Tab-separated table of C-alpha atoms and ligand atoms in Angstrom:
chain	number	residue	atom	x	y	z
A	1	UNK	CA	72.537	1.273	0.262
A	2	UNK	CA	73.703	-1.430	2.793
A	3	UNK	CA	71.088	-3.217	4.687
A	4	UNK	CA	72.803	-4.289	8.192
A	5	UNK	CA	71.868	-7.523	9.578
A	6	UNK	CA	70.629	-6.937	12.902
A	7	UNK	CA	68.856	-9.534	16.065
A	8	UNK	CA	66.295	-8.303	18.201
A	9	UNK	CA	65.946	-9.600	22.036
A	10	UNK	CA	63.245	-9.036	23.571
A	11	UNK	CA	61.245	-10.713	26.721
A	12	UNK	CA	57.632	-9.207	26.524
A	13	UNK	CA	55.286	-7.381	24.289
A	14	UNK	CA	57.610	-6.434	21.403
A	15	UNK	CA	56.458	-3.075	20.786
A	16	UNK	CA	59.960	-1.791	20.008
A	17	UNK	CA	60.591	-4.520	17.898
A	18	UNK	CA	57.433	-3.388	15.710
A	19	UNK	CA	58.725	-0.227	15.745
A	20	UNK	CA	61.892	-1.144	14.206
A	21	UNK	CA	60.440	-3.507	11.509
A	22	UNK	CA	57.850	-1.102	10.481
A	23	UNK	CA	60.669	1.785	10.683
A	24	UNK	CA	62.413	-0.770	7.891
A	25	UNK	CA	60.034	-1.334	6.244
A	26	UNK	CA	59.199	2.489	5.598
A	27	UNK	CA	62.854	2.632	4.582
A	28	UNK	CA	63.557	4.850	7.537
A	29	UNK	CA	65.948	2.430	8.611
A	30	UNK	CA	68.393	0.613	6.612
A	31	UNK	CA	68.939	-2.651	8.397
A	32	UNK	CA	67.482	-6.634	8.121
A	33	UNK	CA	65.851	-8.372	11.068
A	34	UNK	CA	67.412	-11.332	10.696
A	35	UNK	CA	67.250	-12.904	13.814
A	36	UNK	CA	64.671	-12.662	17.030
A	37	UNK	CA	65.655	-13.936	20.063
A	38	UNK	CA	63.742	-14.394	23.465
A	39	UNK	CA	64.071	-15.901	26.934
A	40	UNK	CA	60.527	-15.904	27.705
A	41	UNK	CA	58.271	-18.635	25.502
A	42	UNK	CA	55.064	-17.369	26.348
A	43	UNK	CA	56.071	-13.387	25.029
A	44	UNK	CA	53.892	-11.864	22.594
A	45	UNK	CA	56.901	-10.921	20.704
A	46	UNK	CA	57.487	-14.718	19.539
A	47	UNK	CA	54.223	-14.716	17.728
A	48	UNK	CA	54.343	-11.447	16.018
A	49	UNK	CA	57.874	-12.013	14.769
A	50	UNK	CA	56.736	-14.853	13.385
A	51	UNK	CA	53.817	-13.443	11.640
A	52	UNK	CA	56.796	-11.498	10.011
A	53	UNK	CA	58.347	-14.319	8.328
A	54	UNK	CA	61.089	-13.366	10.786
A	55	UNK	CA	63.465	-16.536	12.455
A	56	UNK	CA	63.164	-16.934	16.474
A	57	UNK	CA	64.995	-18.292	18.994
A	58	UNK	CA	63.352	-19.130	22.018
A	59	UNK	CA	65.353	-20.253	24.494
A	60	UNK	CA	65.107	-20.712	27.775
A	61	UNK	CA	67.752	-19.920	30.056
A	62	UNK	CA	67.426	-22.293	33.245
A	63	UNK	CA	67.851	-25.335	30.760
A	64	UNK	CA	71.447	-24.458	30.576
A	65	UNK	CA	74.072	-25.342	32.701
A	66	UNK	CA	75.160	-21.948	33.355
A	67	UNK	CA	75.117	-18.132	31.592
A	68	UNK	CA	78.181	-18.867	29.131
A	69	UNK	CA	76.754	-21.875	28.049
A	70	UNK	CA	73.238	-20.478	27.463
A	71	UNK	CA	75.121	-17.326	25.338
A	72	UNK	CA	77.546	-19.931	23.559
A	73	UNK	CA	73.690	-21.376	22.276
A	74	UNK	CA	72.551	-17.740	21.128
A	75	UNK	CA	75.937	-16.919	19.562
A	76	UNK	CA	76.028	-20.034	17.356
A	77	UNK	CA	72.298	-19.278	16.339
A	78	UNK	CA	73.442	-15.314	15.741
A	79	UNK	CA	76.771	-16.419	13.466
A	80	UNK	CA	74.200	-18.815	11.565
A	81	UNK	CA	72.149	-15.708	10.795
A	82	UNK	CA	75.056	-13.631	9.796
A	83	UNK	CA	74.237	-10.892	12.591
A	84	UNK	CA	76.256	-8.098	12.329
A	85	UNK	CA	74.395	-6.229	15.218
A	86	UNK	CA	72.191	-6.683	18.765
A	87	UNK	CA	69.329	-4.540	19.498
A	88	UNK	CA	68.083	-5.020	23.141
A	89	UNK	CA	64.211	-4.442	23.044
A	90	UNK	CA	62.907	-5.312	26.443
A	91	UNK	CA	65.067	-7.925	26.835
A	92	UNK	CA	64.919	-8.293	31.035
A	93	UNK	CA	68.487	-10.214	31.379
A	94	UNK	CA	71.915	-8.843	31.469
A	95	UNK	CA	74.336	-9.611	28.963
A	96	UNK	CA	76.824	-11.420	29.359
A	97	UNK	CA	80.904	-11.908	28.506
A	98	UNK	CA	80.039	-14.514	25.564
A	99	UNK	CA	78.155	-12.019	23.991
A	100	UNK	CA	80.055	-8.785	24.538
A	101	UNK	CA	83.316	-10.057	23.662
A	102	UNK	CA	81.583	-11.697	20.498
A	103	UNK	CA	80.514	-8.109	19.720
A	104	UNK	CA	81.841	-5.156	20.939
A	105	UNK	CA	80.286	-2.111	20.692
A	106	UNK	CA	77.608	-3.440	18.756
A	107	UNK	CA	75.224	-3.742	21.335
A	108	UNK	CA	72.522	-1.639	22.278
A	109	UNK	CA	69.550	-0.970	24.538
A	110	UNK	CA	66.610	1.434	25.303
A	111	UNK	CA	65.797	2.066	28.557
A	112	UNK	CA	62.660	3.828	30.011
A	113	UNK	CA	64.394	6.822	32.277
A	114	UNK	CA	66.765	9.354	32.126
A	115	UNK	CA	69.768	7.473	33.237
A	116	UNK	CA	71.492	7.667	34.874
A	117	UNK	CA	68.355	8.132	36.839
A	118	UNK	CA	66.205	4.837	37.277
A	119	UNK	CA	68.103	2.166	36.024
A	120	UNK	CA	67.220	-1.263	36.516
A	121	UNK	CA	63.319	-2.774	36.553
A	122	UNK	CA	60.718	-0.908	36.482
A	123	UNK	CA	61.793	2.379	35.600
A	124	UNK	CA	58.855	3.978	35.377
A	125	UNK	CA	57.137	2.490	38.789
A	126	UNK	CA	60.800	4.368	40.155
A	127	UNK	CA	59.659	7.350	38.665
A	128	UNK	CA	56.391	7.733	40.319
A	129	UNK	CA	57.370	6.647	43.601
A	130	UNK	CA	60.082	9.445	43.471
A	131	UNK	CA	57.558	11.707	42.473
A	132	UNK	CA	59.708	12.662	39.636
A	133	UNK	CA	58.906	16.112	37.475
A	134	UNK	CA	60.161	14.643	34.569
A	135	UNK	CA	61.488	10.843	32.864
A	136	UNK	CA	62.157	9.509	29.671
A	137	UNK	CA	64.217	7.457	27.778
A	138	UNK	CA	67.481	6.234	26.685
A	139	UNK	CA	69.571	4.777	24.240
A	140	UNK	CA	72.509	3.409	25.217
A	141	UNK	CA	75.847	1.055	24.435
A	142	UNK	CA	75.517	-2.003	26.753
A	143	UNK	CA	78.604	-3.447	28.774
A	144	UNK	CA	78.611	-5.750	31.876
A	145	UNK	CA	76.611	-3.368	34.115
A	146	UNK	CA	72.822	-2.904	34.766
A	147	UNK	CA	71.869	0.519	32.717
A	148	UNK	CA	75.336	1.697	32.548
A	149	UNK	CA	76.625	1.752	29.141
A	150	UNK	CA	77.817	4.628	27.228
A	151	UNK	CA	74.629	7.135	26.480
A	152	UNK	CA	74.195	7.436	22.418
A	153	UNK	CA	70.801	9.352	22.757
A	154	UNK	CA	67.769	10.815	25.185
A	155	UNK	CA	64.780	12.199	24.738
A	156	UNK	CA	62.991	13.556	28.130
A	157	UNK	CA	59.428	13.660	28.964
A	158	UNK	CA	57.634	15.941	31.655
A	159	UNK	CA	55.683	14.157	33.954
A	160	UNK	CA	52.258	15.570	34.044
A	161	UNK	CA	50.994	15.272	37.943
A	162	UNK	CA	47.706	14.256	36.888
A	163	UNK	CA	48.657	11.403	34.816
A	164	UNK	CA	48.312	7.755	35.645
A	165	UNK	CA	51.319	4.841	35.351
A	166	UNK	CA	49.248	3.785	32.325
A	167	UNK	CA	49.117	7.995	30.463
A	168	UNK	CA	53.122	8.011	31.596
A	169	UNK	CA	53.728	4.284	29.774
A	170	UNK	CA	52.139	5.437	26.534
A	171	UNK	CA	54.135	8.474	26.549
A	172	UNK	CA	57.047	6.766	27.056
A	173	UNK	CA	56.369	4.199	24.494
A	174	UNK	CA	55.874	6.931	21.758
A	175	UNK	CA	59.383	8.262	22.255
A	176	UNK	CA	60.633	4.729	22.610
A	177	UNK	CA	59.574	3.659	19.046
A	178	UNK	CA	60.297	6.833	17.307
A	179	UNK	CA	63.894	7.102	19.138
A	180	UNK	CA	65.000	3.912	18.650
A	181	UNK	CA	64.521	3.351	14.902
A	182	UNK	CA	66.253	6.921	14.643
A	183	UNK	CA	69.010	6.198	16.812
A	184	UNK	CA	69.900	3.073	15.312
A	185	UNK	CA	69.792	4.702	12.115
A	186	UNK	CA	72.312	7.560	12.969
A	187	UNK	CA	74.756	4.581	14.336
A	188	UNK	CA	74.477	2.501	11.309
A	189	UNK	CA	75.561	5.850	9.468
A	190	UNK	CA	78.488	6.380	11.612
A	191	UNK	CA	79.677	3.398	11.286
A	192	UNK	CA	80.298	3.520	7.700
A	193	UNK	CA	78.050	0.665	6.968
A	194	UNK	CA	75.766	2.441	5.054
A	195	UNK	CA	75.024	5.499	3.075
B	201	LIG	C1	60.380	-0.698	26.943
B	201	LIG	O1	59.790	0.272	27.743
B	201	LIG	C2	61.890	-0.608	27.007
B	201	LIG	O2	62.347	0.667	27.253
B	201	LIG	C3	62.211	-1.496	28.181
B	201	LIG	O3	61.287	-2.541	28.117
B	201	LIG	C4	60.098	-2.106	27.467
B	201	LIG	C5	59.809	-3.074	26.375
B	201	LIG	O4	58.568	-2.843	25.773
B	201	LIG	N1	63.588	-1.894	28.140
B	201	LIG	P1	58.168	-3.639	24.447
B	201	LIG	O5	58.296	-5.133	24.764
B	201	LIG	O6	59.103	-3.221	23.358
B	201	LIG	O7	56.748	-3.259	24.173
């Protein structure tokens, strides 16, 4: 069985990106974190990755000269690494040209709504303020837009009236890091790259 060599980004907590690791490590998902990269250096994702044994960029995005030049510095650290795939984990930036011509298709995200309901920040503080009956999540292809890549998977979650923004996150959280590892799994599958 073929491991895939896949980067994490991620901005913030990492949460996802535990999910996937420990998903690997389980063997419920046949892929390598070979790479971390984030644009925040204060994220708790930095240290944990670390604690993994796993390589990190952190970079920092206003000390480039502009977007393509910043990617250029993340694609020669991701061709180092051999990365064969992107998994966006709570990475708050939008990709850019460098990146998606440098791998097409092979780019993913998980977003916290329905879409294409709540894109954008803060999905779930949209969903309360809309007073929405139901959220969840999705997996998705990314391209050049905010939240509007091609949907690969969604899992929905009924919004309890009585629930706080902090019941609603953990929900959401517990689909995220079962869905992800699974979803990434199927694609790996379909891709021919392993099994
Ligand atoms: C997740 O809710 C994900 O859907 C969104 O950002 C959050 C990241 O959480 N894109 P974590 O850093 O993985 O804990």
């Amino acid at each position: 069985m073929r491991s895939v060599k896949i980067a994490v980004f991620a901005s913030g907590r990492g949460s996802n990106y535990e999910a996937i690791y420990e998903a690997i490590q389980a063997k419920r998902l046949d892929a390598t974190v070979v790479a971390v990269v984030c644009d925040k250096p204060e994220a708790q994702v930095i240290q944990t990755a670390m604690a993994h044994g796993i390589k990190v960029l952190s970079i920092v995005p206003n000390t480039y000269t502009n977007k393509k030049a910043y990617e250029q510095a993340i694609l020669t650290f991701l061709h180092e690494q051999q990365v064969e795939f992107i998994v966006l984990a709570g990475y708050m930036r939008l990709i850019g040209e460098t990146l998606l011509q440098a791998f097409p298709r092979r780019i993913v995200n998980i977003h916290p709504s329905l879409l294409p309901y709540f894109k954008g920040k803060d999905a779930i503080g949209q969903a309360i303020v809309a007073n929405a009956k139901v959220t969840g999540v999705t997996v998705h292809y990314v391209d050049e837009g905010m939240d509007t890549g091609e949907i690969i998977a969604q899992e929905g979650l009924m919004l309890n009236p009585t629930w706080n923004r902090e019941t609603i996150e953990r929900y959401v959280h517990r689909i995220e890091h079962q869905l992800y590892p699974e979803t990434l799994q199927k694609i790996f599958r379909k891709l021919g790259k392993i099994g």
